[in-house]
Amino acid sequence: MNHSHSAAYAAAGVDITAGYEGVRLMKPFVERTRTPGVVSGIGGFGGLFAPDLSGMKEPVFVSGTDGVGTKLRLAQLLDKHDTIGIDCVAMCVNDIICCGAKPLFFLDYISIGKNEAEKVASIVSGVAEGCVRAGCALIGGETAEHPGVMRPDDYDIAGFAVGVVDKEKMLRPSLVKAGDVLLALSSTGLHSNGFSLVRKVLDIEHVNLNEWSEELGCELGAELLTPTAIYVKPVLEVLQIADIHGISHITGGGFYENIPRCLPKGMTAKIDKSSLKIDPIFRMIQRLGNIPEHDMFNTFNMGAGMVLVVNKNDAGRTREYLLDAGLAPRVIGEVVPGDGGVEIL
């Protein structure tokens, strides 16, 4: 029998028993993510994972950590918490695959003003769904109650992922050559970046988020809360069949900050903006905020959640494969000699 209970701690605002109930409720979600490498269940001091490194000459572990940012405010306003965890996983695992690595496992950290077991379990259900989509295991996490520091309804979430890649197959800027094709994979809207600007422009604290928008073809809140796309499985598959030289996850900083991260010195990404399919939400934000085009491309993904740098001889079959995967790939430009950076024409 578990006798762990502290009336004094509860009086200070921390309910230990709510934490136990949250763990009980989230266990079925965590179990969905189990993969062959999982050694432990949740509840221990550390998550245990035994990776299968067979066939790798020189395995390299790749780690990534991130949160969801102020997109969390949308989940709070809409009282919908079962998708925000998908965003958290996506922001980590989409970074990891930019090295060509396969995500192995994930851990989350949730800080919350008041520990409501059902809410925490709902958040973790999204984390588990993200892990399933990424093919990795959720092997642990932490929920911390912060009374007096956070308001009761407030919470934040961050995550940490680890993947592995054989060193000889690792993507690096030195592989990128002039003439390589830039292939953009469609985003699912804003993903999880730029929401401080979005919240200001759309004044989300004072608008009806449940109101239908003809411009968007859906409710505003539904559009803003749409989870970040997870590109792991199709990208890892296409790496096996095509000559991919680089991958850029288009997150905070948009095109101008992220694409150069996979380019070598002396190379520039030349992009034809007319080739992009820019979703209505970006047009709405630009119009209502009177935002310069440069700032839009320096903040948002503009409909391209990930950009692959592909050998021009493999661009056709790469595009066909990803088209079948439902990612609506578009050739948006090429790599050319230059002083680095991005040119959007």
Short mmCIF file of the C-alpha atoms (twelve columns), coordinates in Angstrom:
data_MODEL
# 
_entry.id   MODEL 
# 
loop_
_atom_site.group_PDB 
_atom_site.id 
_atom_site.type_symbol 
_atom_site.label_atom_id 
_atom_site.label_alt_id 
_atom_site.label_comp_id 
_atom_site.label_asym_id 
_atom_site.label_seq_id 
_atom_site.Cartn_x 
_atom_site.Cartn_y 
_atom_site.Cartn_z 
_atom_site.pdbx_PDB_model_num 
ATOM 1   C CA . MET A 1   0.000   0.000  0.000   1 
ATOM 2   C CA . ASN A 2   1.311   3.472  -0.885  1 
ATOM 3   C CA . HIS A 3   1.305   5.683  2.213   1 
ATOM 4   C CA . SER A 4   2.873   8.675  0.450   1 
ATOM 5   C CA . HIS A 5   0.829   11.732 1.365   1 
ATOM 6   C CA . SER A 6   1.779   15.059 2.872   1 
ATOM 7   C CA . ALA A 7   -0.982  17.234 4.268   1 
ATOM 8   C CA . ALA A 8   1.535   20.045 4.797   1 
ATOM 9   C CA . TYR A 9   2.691   19.902 1.169   1 
ATOM 10  C CA . ALA A 10  -0.925  19.829 -0.026  1 
ATOM 11  C CA . ALA A 11  -1.648  22.923 2.065   1 
ATOM 12  C CA . ALA A 12  1.264   24.625 0.259   1 
ATOM 13  C CA . GLY A 13  -0.398  23.830 -3.069  1 
ATOM 14  C CA . VAL A 14  1.273   20.599 -4.187  1 
ATOM 15  C CA . ASP A 15  -0.987  17.534 -4.422  1 
ATOM 16  C CA . ILE A 16  1.230   14.444 -4.555  1 
ATOM 17  C CA . THR A 17  -1.749  12.118 -5.020  1 
ATOM 18  C CA . ALA A 18  -2.804  14.016 -8.169  1 
ATOM 19  C CA . GLY A 19  0.634   13.212 -9.550  1 
ATOM 20  C CA . TYR A 20  0.117   9.512  -8.887  1 
ATOM 21  C CA . GLU A 21  -3.266  9.629  -10.592 1 
ATOM 22  C CA . GLY A 22  -1.768  11.401 -13.601 1 
ATOM 23  C CA . VAL A 23  0.825   8.646  -13.980 1 
ATOM 24  C CA . ARG A 24  -1.902  6.008  -13.785 1 
ATOM 25  C CA . LEU A 25  -3.948  7.724  -16.481 1 
ATOM 26  C CA . MET A 26  -1.026  8.255  -18.835 1 
ATOM 27  C CA . LYS A 27  0.322   4.688  -18.721 1 
ATOM 28  C CA . PRO A 28  -1.836  3.413  -21.623 1 
ATOM 29  C CA . PHE A 29  -0.637  6.298  -23.801 1 
ATOM 30  C CA . VAL A 30  2.993   5.611  -22.962 1 
ATOM 31  C CA . GLU A 31  2.531   1.911  -23.708 1 
ATOM 32  C CA . ARG A 32  1.512   2.794  -27.288 1 
ATOM 33  C CA . THR A 33  5.028   4.076  -27.901 1 
ATOM 34  C CA . ARG A 34  6.907   0.980  -26.759 1 
ATOM 35  C CA . THR A 35  9.589   -0.152 -29.205 1 
ATOM 36  C CA . PRO A 36  11.941  -3.162 -29.033 1 
ATOM 37  C CA . GLY A 37  14.690  -1.128 -27.348 1 
ATOM 38  C CA . VAL A 38  12.652  -0.144 -24.289 1 
ATOM 39  C CA . VAL A 39  14.007  -1.770 -21.125 1 
ATOM 40  C CA . SER A 40  12.043  0.023  -18.400 1 
ATOM 41  C CA . GLY A 41  8.530   1.251  -17.754 1 
ATOM 42  C CA . ILE A 42  7.684   4.716  -16.479 1 
ATOM 43  C CA . GLY A 43  8.101   5.392  -12.786 1 
ATOM 44  C CA . GLY A 44  11.795  4.658  -12.307 1 
ATOM 45  C CA . PHE A 45  14.544  7.190  -11.689 1 
ATOM 46  C CA . GLY A 46  15.723  6.886  -15.291 1 
ATOM 47  C CA . GLY A 47  14.348  5.697  -18.603 1 
ATOM 48  C CA . LEU A 48  16.274  2.719  -19.938 1 
ATOM 49  C CA . PHE A 49  16.802  2.005  -23.623 1 
ATOM 50  C CA . ALA A 50  19.013  -0.583 -25.338 1 
ATOM 51  C CA . PRO A 51  19.625  0.536  -28.943 1 
ATOM 52  C CA . ASP A 52  20.123  -1.971 -31.738 1 
ATOM 53  C CA . LEU A 53  23.377  -0.798 -33.326 1 
ATOM 54  C CA . SER A 54  23.876  -3.832 -35.533 1 
ATOM 55  C CA . GLY A 55  25.022  -2.969 -39.038 1 
ATOM 56  C CA . MET A 56  26.455  0.384  -37.987 1 
ATOM 57  C CA . LYS A 57  30.195  0.896  -38.364 1 
ATOM 58  C CA . GLU A 58  30.425  3.996  -36.197 1 
ATOM 59  C CA . PRO A 59  27.146  4.935  -34.501 1 
ATOM 60  C CA . VAL A 60  26.716  8.577  -33.525 1 
ATOM 61  C CA . PHE A 61  24.026  9.627  -31.057 1 
ATOM 62  C CA . VAL A 62  22.151  12.809 -31.953 1 
ATOM 63  C CA . SER A 63  20.143  14.728 -29.357 1 
ATOM 64  C CA . GLY A 64  17.599  17.506 -29.581 1 
ATOM 65  C CA . THR A 65  15.519  19.496 -27.131 1 
ATOM 66  C CA . ASP A 66  12.779  22.066 -27.569 1 
ATOM 67  C CA . GLY A 67  9.423   23.273 -26.349 1 
ATOM 68  C CA . VAL A 68  6.256   24.620 -27.917 1 
ATOM 69  C CA . GLY A 69  6.591   28.290 -27.043 1 
ATOM 70  C CA . THR A 70  3.601   30.562 -26.701 1 
ATOM 71  C CA . LYS A 71  1.446   28.329 -28.879 1 
ATOM 72  C CA . LEU A 72  0.565   26.868 -25.487 1 
ATOM 73  C CA . ARG A 73  -1.677  29.871 -24.933 1 
ATOM 74  C CA . LEU A 74  -3.970  28.619 -27.713 1 
ATOM 75  C CA . ALA A 75  -4.356  25.266 -25.971 1 
ATOM 76  C CA . GLN A 76  -5.206  27.062 -22.741 1 
ATOM 77  C CA . LEU A 77  -7.735  29.423 -24.333 1 
ATOM 78  C CA . LEU A 78  -9.437  26.576 -26.212 1 
ATOM 79  C CA . ASP A 79  -9.098  24.178 -23.258 1 
ATOM 80  C CA . LYS A 80  -7.789  21.565 -25.668 1 
ATOM 81  C CA . HIS A 81  -4.601  19.877 -24.532 1 
ATOM 82  C CA . ASP A 82  -4.315  16.607 -26.477 1 
ATOM 83  C CA . THR A 83  -2.344  17.929 -29.457 1 
ATOM 84  C CA . ILE A 84  0.226   20.269 -27.948 1 
ATOM 85  C CA . GLY A 85  2.393   17.267 -27.060 1 
ATOM 86  C CA . ILE A 86  2.587   16.373 -30.756 1 
ATOM 87  C CA . ASP A 87  4.157   19.787 -31.343 1 
ATOM 88  C CA . CYS A 88  6.709   19.188 -28.606 1 
ATOM 89  C CA . VAL A 89  7.813   15.873 -30.088 1 
ATOM 90  C CA . ALA A 90  7.842   17.294 -33.611 1 
ATOM 91  C CA . MET A 91  10.099  20.195 -32.716 1 
ATOM 92  C CA . CYS A 92  12.702  17.756 -31.382 1 
ATOM 93  C CA . VAL A 93  12.556  14.832 -33.784 1 
ATOM 94  C CA . ASN A 94  12.338  17.003 -36.914 1 
ATOM 95  C CA . ASP A 95  15.634  18.561 -35.843 1 
ATOM 96  C CA . ILE A 96  17.253  15.172 -35.286 1 
ATOM 97  C CA . ILE A 97  16.488  13.909 -38.785 1 
ATOM 98  C CA . CYS A 98  18.335  16.897 -40.259 1 
ATOM 99  C CA . CYS A 99  21.473  14.891 -39.464 1 
ATOM 100 C CA . GLY A 100 19.963  11.773 -41.032 1 
ATOM 101 C CA . ALA A 101 19.428  10.236 -37.592 1 
ATOM 102 C CA . LYS A 102 16.589  7.950  -36.520 1 
ATOM 103 C CA . PRO A 103 14.917  9.070  -33.271 1 
ATOM 104 C CA . LEU A 104 15.089  6.346  -30.612 1 
ATOM 105 C CA . PHE A 105 13.458  7.733  -27.495 1 
ATOM 106 C CA . PHE A 106 11.868  10.824 -25.993 1 
ATOM 107 C CA . LEU A 107 11.354  12.344 -22.549 1 
ATOM 108 C CA . ASP A 108 9.033   15.197 -21.617 1 
ATOM 109 C CA . TYR A 109 8.918   17.778 -18.841 1 
ATOM 110 C CA . ILE A 110 5.650   19.443 -17.849 1 
ATOM 111 C CA . SER A 111 5.518   22.283 -15.348 1 
ATOM 112 C CA . ILE A 112 2.026   23.220 -14.235 1 
ATOM 113 C CA . GLY A 113 0.412   25.617 -11.800 1 
ATOM 114 C CA . LYS A 114 -2.009  23.052 -10.430 1 
ATOM 115 C CA . ASN A 115 -1.663  19.363 -11.153 1 
ATOM 116 C CA . GLU A 116 -4.952  18.192 -12.618 1 
ATOM 117 C CA . ALA A 117 -4.481  14.520 -13.425 1 
ATOM 118 C CA . GLU A 118 -6.826  14.485 -16.418 1 
ATOM 119 C CA . LYS A 119 -5.206  17.547 -17.999 1 
ATOM 120 C CA . VAL A 120 -1.700  16.174 -17.574 1 
ATOM 121 C CA . ALA A 121 -2.778  12.825 -19.009 1 
ATOM 122 C CA . SER A 122 -4.328  14.625 -21.986 1 
ATOM 123 C CA . ILE A 123 -1.074  16.497 -22.615 1 
ATOM 124 C CA . VAL A 124 0.907   13.251 -22.424 1 
ATOM 125 C CA . SER A 125 -1.519  11.575 -24.813 1 
ATOM 126 C CA . GLY A 126 -0.359  14.080 -27.420 1 
ATOM 127 C CA . VAL A 127 3.274   13.395 -26.595 1 
ATOM 128 C CA . ALA A 128 2.615   9.685  -27.064 1 
ATOM 129 C CA . GLU A 129 0.866   10.295 -30.382 1 
ATOM 130 C CA . GLY A 130 3.855   12.320 -31.555 1 
ATOM 131 C CA . CYS A 131 6.207   9.521  -30.553 1 
ATOM 132 C CA . VAL A 132 4.109   6.973  -32.443 1 
ATOM 133 C CA . ARG A 133 4.244   9.165  -35.551 1 
ATOM 134 C CA . ALA A 134 8.013   9.487  -35.156 1 
ATOM 135 C CA . GLY A 135 8.571   5.796  -34.402 1 
ATOM 136 C CA . CYS A 136 10.315  6.498  -31.102 1 
ATOM 137 C CA . ALA A 137 9.576   5.460  -27.528 1 
ATOM 138 C CA . LEU A 138 8.390   7.671  -24.687 1 
ATOM 139 C CA . ILE A 139 10.554  6.250  -21.892 1 
ATOM 140 C CA . GLY A 140 10.094  8.824  -19.147 1 
ATOM 141 C CA . GLY A 141 9.266   12.339 -18.102 1 
ATOM 142 C CA . GLU A 142 8.520   14.652 -15.231 1 
ATOM 143 C CA . THR A 143 5.537   16.661 -14.054 1 
ATOM 144 C CA . ALA A 144 6.314   19.508 -11.656 1 
ATOM 145 C CA . GLU A 145 3.641   21.459 -9.793  1 
ATOM 146 C CA . HIS A 146 4.541   25.139 -9.317  1 
ATOM 147 C CA . PRO A 147 1.936   26.818 -7.085  1 
ATOM 148 C CA . GLY A 148 2.561   30.496 -6.466  1 
ATOM 149 C CA . VAL A 149 4.947   30.659 -9.422  1 
ATOM 150 C CA . MET A 150 2.472   29.738 -12.157 1 
ATOM 151 C CA . ARG A 151 -1.255  30.424 -12.252 1 
ATOM 152 C CA . PRO A 152 -3.356  27.297 -11.650 1 
ATOM 153 C CA . ASP A 153 -4.355  26.941 -15.321 1 
ATOM 154 C CA . ASP A 154 -0.878  27.638 -16.693 1 
ATOM 155 C CA . TYR A 155 1.583   25.008 -17.826 1 
ATOM 156 C CA . ASP A 156 4.631   24.625 -20.008 1 
ATOM 157 C CA . ILE A 157 6.079   21.617 -21.790 1 
ATOM 158 C CA . ALA A 158 9.520   20.796 -23.111 1 
ATOM 159 C CA . GLY A 159 11.005  17.640 -24.542 1 
ATOM 160 C CA . PHE A 160 14.256  15.857 -25.188 1 
ATOM 161 C CA . ALA A 161 14.955  13.269 -27.884 1 
ATOM 162 C CA . VAL A 162 17.882  11.041 -28.763 1 
ATOM 163 C CA . GLY A 163 18.517  9.419  -32.127 1 
ATOM 164 C CA . VAL A 164 21.309  7.540  -33.856 1 
ATOM 165 C CA . VAL A 165 22.988  7.575  -37.256 1 
ATOM 166 C CA . ASP A 166 25.964  5.754  -38.736 1 
ATOM 167 C CA . LYS A 167 28.709  8.354  -39.046 1 
ATOM 168 C CA . GLU A 168 29.379  7.543  -42.707 1 
ATOM 169 C CA . LYS A 169 25.711  8.264  -43.493 1 
ATOM 170 C CA . MET A 170 25.447  11.442 -41.439 1 
ATOM 171 C CA . LEU A 171 24.327  14.534 -43.335 1 
ATOM 172 C CA . ARG A 172 26.707  17.483 -43.161 1 
ATOM 173 C CA . PRO A 173 27.120  20.801 -45.054 1 
ATOM 174 C CA . SER A 174 30.208  19.550 -46.900 1 
ATOM 175 C CA . LEU A 175 27.975  17.204 -48.937 1 
ATOM 176 C CA . VAL A 176 26.004  20.069 -50.495 1 
ATOM 177 C CA . LYS A 177 27.082  21.073 -54.009 1 
ATOM 178 C CA . ALA A 178 26.192  23.769 -56.520 1 
ATOM 179 C CA . GLY A 179 23.288  22.595 -58.657 1 
ATOM 180 C CA . ASP A 180 21.595  20.650 -55.839 1 
ATOM 181 C CA . VAL A 181 17.821  21.039 -55.865 1 
ATOM 182 C CA . LEU A 182 15.833  22.515 -52.960 1 
ATOM 183 C CA . LEU A 183 12.732  20.422 -52.331 1 
ATOM 184 C CA . ALA A 184 10.177  21.803 -49.859 1 
ATOM 185 C CA . LEU A 185 7.840   19.544 -47.870 1 
ATOM 186 C CA . SER A 186 4.451   21.002 -47.044 1 
ATOM 187 C CA . SER A 187 3.790   22.243 -43.532 1 
ATOM 188 C CA . THR A 188 0.553   21.951 -41.585 1 
ATOM 189 C CA . GLY A 189 0.326   25.698 -41.146 1 
ATOM 190 C CA . LEU A 190 2.255   27.690 -38.575 1 
ATOM 191 C CA . HIS A 191 3.691   24.673 -36.768 1 
ATOM 192 C CA . SER A 192 5.106   26.002 -33.448 1 
ATOM 193 C CA . ASN A 193 6.983   29.157 -34.348 1 
ATOM 194 C CA . GLY A 194 6.250   32.859 -34.398 1 
ATOM 195 C CA . PHE A 195 3.306   32.658 -32.026 1 
ATOM 196 C CA . SER A 196 4.255   35.745 -30.042 1 
ATOM 197 C CA . LEU A 197 3.804   37.701 -33.273 1 
ATOM 198 C CA . VAL A 198 0.694   35.708 -34.203 1 
ATOM 199 C CA . ARG A 199 -0.934  36.367 -30.846 1 
ATOM 200 C CA . LYS A 200 -0.244  40.082 -31.156 1 
ATOM 201 C CA . VAL A 201 -1.441  40.447 -34.750 1 
ATOM 202 C CA . LEU A 202 -4.595  38.358 -34.317 1 
ATOM 203 C CA . ASP A 203 -5.295  39.655 -30.789 1 
ATOM 204 C CA . ILE A 204 -6.183  36.126 -29.735 1 
ATOM 205 C CA . GLU A 205 -7.101  37.105 -26.194 1 
ATOM 206 C CA . HIS A 206 -10.075 39.083 -27.498 1 
ATOM 207 C CA . VAL A 207 -11.283 37.289 -30.639 1 
ATOM 208 C CA . ASN A 208 -13.690 34.382 -30.957 1 
ATOM 209 C CA . LEU A 209 -11.365 31.482 -31.701 1 
ATOM 210 C CA . ASN A 210 -14.331 29.216 -32.423 1 
ATOM 211 C CA . GLU A 211 -15.692 31.458 -35.171 1 
ATOM 212 C CA . TRP A 212 -15.623 30.092 -38.720 1 
ATOM 213 C CA . SER A 213 -13.243 31.874 -41.082 1 
ATOM 214 C CA . GLU A 214 -14.099 31.854 -44.765 1 
ATOM 215 C CA . GLU A 215 -10.543 32.924 -45.553 1 
ATOM 216 C CA . LEU A 216 -9.073  29.925 -43.725 1 
ATOM 217 C CA . GLY A 217 -11.836 27.430 -44.458 1 
ATOM 218 C CA . CYS A 218 -12.011 26.463 -40.784 1 
ATOM 219 C CA . GLU A 219 -12.291 27.927 -37.298 1 
ATOM 220 C CA . LEU A 220 -9.446  30.275 -36.415 1 
ATOM 221 C CA . GLY A 221 -8.582  28.366 -33.240 1 
ATOM 222 C CA . ALA A 222 -8.478  25.046 -35.082 1 
ATOM 223 C CA . GLU A 223 -6.077  26.490 -37.642 1 
ATOM 224 C CA . LEU A 224 -3.758  27.944 -35.024 1 
ATOM 225 C CA . LEU A 225 -3.711  24.780 -32.905 1 
ATOM 226 C CA . THR A 226 -3.062  22.393 -35.811 1 
ATOM 227 C CA . PRO A 227 -0.118  20.200 -34.738 1 
ATOM 228 C CA . THR A 228 3.312   20.470 -36.298 1 
ATOM 229 C CA . ALA A 229 3.932   17.911 -39.046 1 
ATOM 230 C CA . ILE A 230 6.296   15.085 -38.121 1 
ATOM 231 C CA . TYR A 231 8.464   14.226 -41.120 1 
ATOM 232 C CA . VAL A 232 10.516  11.419 -39.602 1 
ATOM 233 C CA . LYS A 233 9.229   8.262  -41.286 1 
ATOM 234 C CA . PRO A 234 9.003   9.443  -44.924 1 
ATOM 235 C CA . VAL A 235 12.294  11.337 -44.711 1 
ATOM 236 C CA . LEU A 236 14.186  8.382  -43.229 1 
ATOM 237 C CA . GLU A 237 12.730  6.188  -45.958 1 
ATOM 238 C CA . VAL A 238 13.695  8.549  -48.774 1 
ATOM 239 C CA . LEU A 239 17.231  8.764  -47.388 1 
ATOM 240 C CA . GLN A 240 17.548  5.068  -48.228 1 
ATOM 241 C CA . ILE A 241 16.657  5.477  -51.897 1 
ATOM 242 C CA . ALA A 242 17.894  8.927  -52.919 1 
ATOM 243 C CA . ASP A 243 21.041  11.038 -52.728 1 
ATOM 244 C CA . ILE A 244 20.036  13.612 -50.119 1 
ATOM 245 C CA . HIS A 245 22.815  16.056 -49.242 1 
ATOM 246 C CA . GLY A 246 21.160  18.170 -46.571 1 
ATOM 247 C CA . ILE A 247 17.980  18.802 -44.619 1 
ATOM 248 C CA . SER A 248 16.731  21.980 -42.984 1 
ATOM 249 C CA . HIS A 249 13.860  22.105 -40.481 1 
ATOM 250 C CA . ILE A 250 12.161  25.478 -40.995 1 
ATOM 251 C CA . THR A 251 11.497  26.650 -37.447 1 
ATOM 252 C CA . GLY A 252 12.093  29.951 -35.639 1 
ATOM 253 C CA . GLY A 253 14.012  32.287 -37.918 1 
ATOM 254 C CA . GLY A 254 12.241  30.979 -40.989 1 
ATOM 255 C CA . PHE A 255 14.125  30.568 -44.258 1 
ATOM 256 C CA . TYR A 256 16.888  33.064 -43.570 1 
ATOM 257 C CA . GLU A 257 18.165  31.420 -40.398 1 
ATOM 258 C CA . ASN A 258 17.488  27.738 -40.980 1 
ATOM 259 C CA . ILE A 259 18.409  26.931 -44.573 1 
ATOM 260 C CA . PRO A 260 22.003  28.253 -44.228 1 
ATOM 261 C CA . ARG A 261 22.547  25.786 -41.376 1 
ATOM 262 C CA . CYS A 262 22.882  22.964 -43.906 1 
ATOM 263 C CA . LEU A 263 24.968  24.889 -46.468 1 
ATOM 264 C CA . PRO A 264 28.764  25.023 -46.742 1 
ATOM 265 C CA . LYS A 265 30.681  28.265 -47.071 1 
ATOM 266 C CA . GLY A 266 30.551  29.707 -50.552 1 
ATOM 267 C CA . MET A 267 27.070  28.363 -51.331 1 
ATOM 268 C CA . THR A 268 23.732  30.181 -51.413 1 
ATOM 269 C CA . ALA A 269 20.164  28.891 -51.512 1 
ATOM 270 C CA . LYS A 270 18.365  30.609 -54.386 1 
ATOM 271 C CA . ILE A 271 14.615  30.352 -53.906 1 
ATOM 272 C CA . ASP A 272 11.746  31.188 -56.257 1 
ATOM 273 C CA . LYS A 273 8.974   32.363 -53.934 1 
ATOM 274 C CA . SER A 274 6.335   31.840 -56.642 1 
ATOM 275 C CA . SER A 275 6.997   28.090 -56.377 1 
ATOM 276 C CA . LEU A 276 5.800   27.985 -52.762 1 
ATOM 277 C CA . LYS A 277 2.250   27.134 -51.763 1 
ATOM 278 C CA . ILE A 278 1.724   29.723 -49.059 1 
ATOM 279 C CA . ASP A 279 -1.198  28.797 -46.809 1 
ATOM 280 C CA . PRO A 280 -3.991  31.349 -46.188 1 
ATOM 281 C CA . ILE A 281 -3.015  31.753 -42.512 1 
ATOM 282 C CA . PHE A 282 0.275   33.363 -43.552 1 
ATOM 283 C CA . ARG A 283 -1.485  35.751 -45.926 1 
ATOM 284 C CA . MET A 284 -3.920  36.686 -43.158 1 
ATOM 285 C CA . ILE A 285 -1.162  37.408 -40.649 1 
ATOM 286 C CA . GLN A 286 0.851   39.440 -43.160 1 
ATOM 287 C CA . ARG A 287 -2.197  41.522 -44.138 1 
ATOM 288 C CA . LEU A 288 -3.547  42.178 -40.660 1 
ATOM 289 C CA . GLY A 289 -0.128  42.924 -39.207 1 
ATOM 290 C CA . ASN A 290 1.139   44.866 -42.228 1 
ATOM 291 C CA . ILE A 291 4.260   42.733 -41.999 1 
ATOM 292 C CA . PRO A 292 7.029   43.115 -44.609 1 
ATOM 293 C CA . GLU A 293 7.582   40.053 -46.783 1 
ATOM 294 C CA . HIS A 294 11.161  39.711 -45.575 1 
ATOM 295 C CA . ASP A 295 9.961   39.481 -41.980 1 
ATOM 296 C CA . MET A 296 7.427   36.819 -42.920 1 
ATOM 297 C CA . PHE A 297 10.163  34.638 -44.456 1 
ATOM 298 C CA . ASN A 298 12.376  35.410 -41.453 1 
ATOM 299 C CA . THR A 299 9.747   34.258 -38.937 1 
ATOM 300 C CA . PHE A 300 7.487   31.588 -40.435 1 
ATOM 301 C CA . ASN A 301 7.792   28.455 -42.559 1 
ATOM 302 C CA . MET A 302 5.504   29.954 -45.240 1 
ATOM 303 C CA . GLY A 303 4.085   26.535 -46.104 1 
ATOM 304 C CA . ALA A 304 7.434   24.721 -46.238 1 
ATOM 305 C CA . GLY A 305 8.032   22.898 -42.960 1 
ATOM 306 C CA . MET A 306 11.181  21.151 -44.144 1 
ATOM 307 C CA . VAL A 307 13.559  21.646 -47.066 1 
ATOM 308 C CA . LEU A 308 15.649  18.832 -48.537 1 
ATOM 309 C CA . VAL A 309 18.811  19.527 -50.504 1 
ATOM 310 C CA . VAL A 310 18.867  16.831 -53.190 1 
ATOM 311 C CA . ASN A 311 21.293  15.768 -55.897 1 
ATOM 312 C CA . LYS A 312 19.690  17.151 -59.067 1 
ATOM 313 C CA . ASN A 313 19.832  13.704 -60.674 1 
ATOM 314 C CA . ASP A 314 17.695  12.292 -57.857 1 
ATOM 315 C CA . ALA A 315 15.262  15.189 -57.494 1 
ATOM 316 C CA . GLY A 316 12.588  13.600 -59.679 1 
ATOM 317 C CA . ARG A 317 12.307  10.277 -57.890 1 
ATOM 318 C CA . THR A 318 12.641  11.966 -54.494 1 
ATOM 319 C CA . ARG A 319 9.710   14.193 -55.329 1 
ATOM 320 C CA . GLU A 320 7.625   11.264 -56.601 1 
ATOM 321 C CA . TYR A 321 8.293   9.235  -53.462 1 
ATOM 322 C CA . LEU A 322 7.385   12.085 -51.116 1 
ATOM 323 C CA . LEU A 323 4.325   12.894 -53.210 1 
ATOM 324 C CA . ASP A 324 3.054   9.379  -52.540 1 
ATOM 325 C CA . ALA A 325 3.709   10.017 -48.843 1 
ATOM 326 C CA . GLY A 326 1.299   12.967 -48.945 1 
ATOM 327 C CA . LEU A 327 3.868   15.689 -48.317 1 
ATOM 328 C CA . ALA A 328 3.151   17.715 -51.487 1 
ATOM 329 C CA . PRO A 329 6.852   18.295 -52.263 1 
ATOM 330 C CA . ARG A 330 7.732   21.295 -54.406 1 
ATOM 331 C CA . VAL A 331 10.947  22.266 -56.124 1 
ATOM 332 C CA . ILE A 332 11.533  25.774 -54.781 1 
ATOM 333 C CA . GLY A 333 15.045  26.538 -55.963 1 
ATOM 334 C CA . GLU A 334 18.642  25.403 -56.108 1 
ATOM 335 C CA . VAL A 335 22.035  25.784 -54.509 1 
ATOM 336 C CA . VAL A 336 24.328  28.214 -56.326 1 
ATOM 337 C CA . PRO A 337 27.807  29.628 -55.663 1 
ATOM 338 C CA . GLY A 338 27.588  32.715 -53.507 1 
ATOM 339 C CA . ASP A 339 28.493  34.385 -50.263 1 
ATOM 340 C CA . GLY A 340 26.181  32.162 -48.222 1 
ATOM 341 C CA . GLY A 341 22.685  32.716 -46.974 1 
ATOM 342 C CA . VAL A 342 19.393  32.746 -48.805 1 
ATOM 343 C CA . GLU A 343 18.140  34.706 -51.799 1 
ATOM 344 C CA . ILE A 344 14.360  34.784 -52.223 1 
ATOM 345 C CA . LEU A 345 13.336  36.101 -55.628 1 
# 
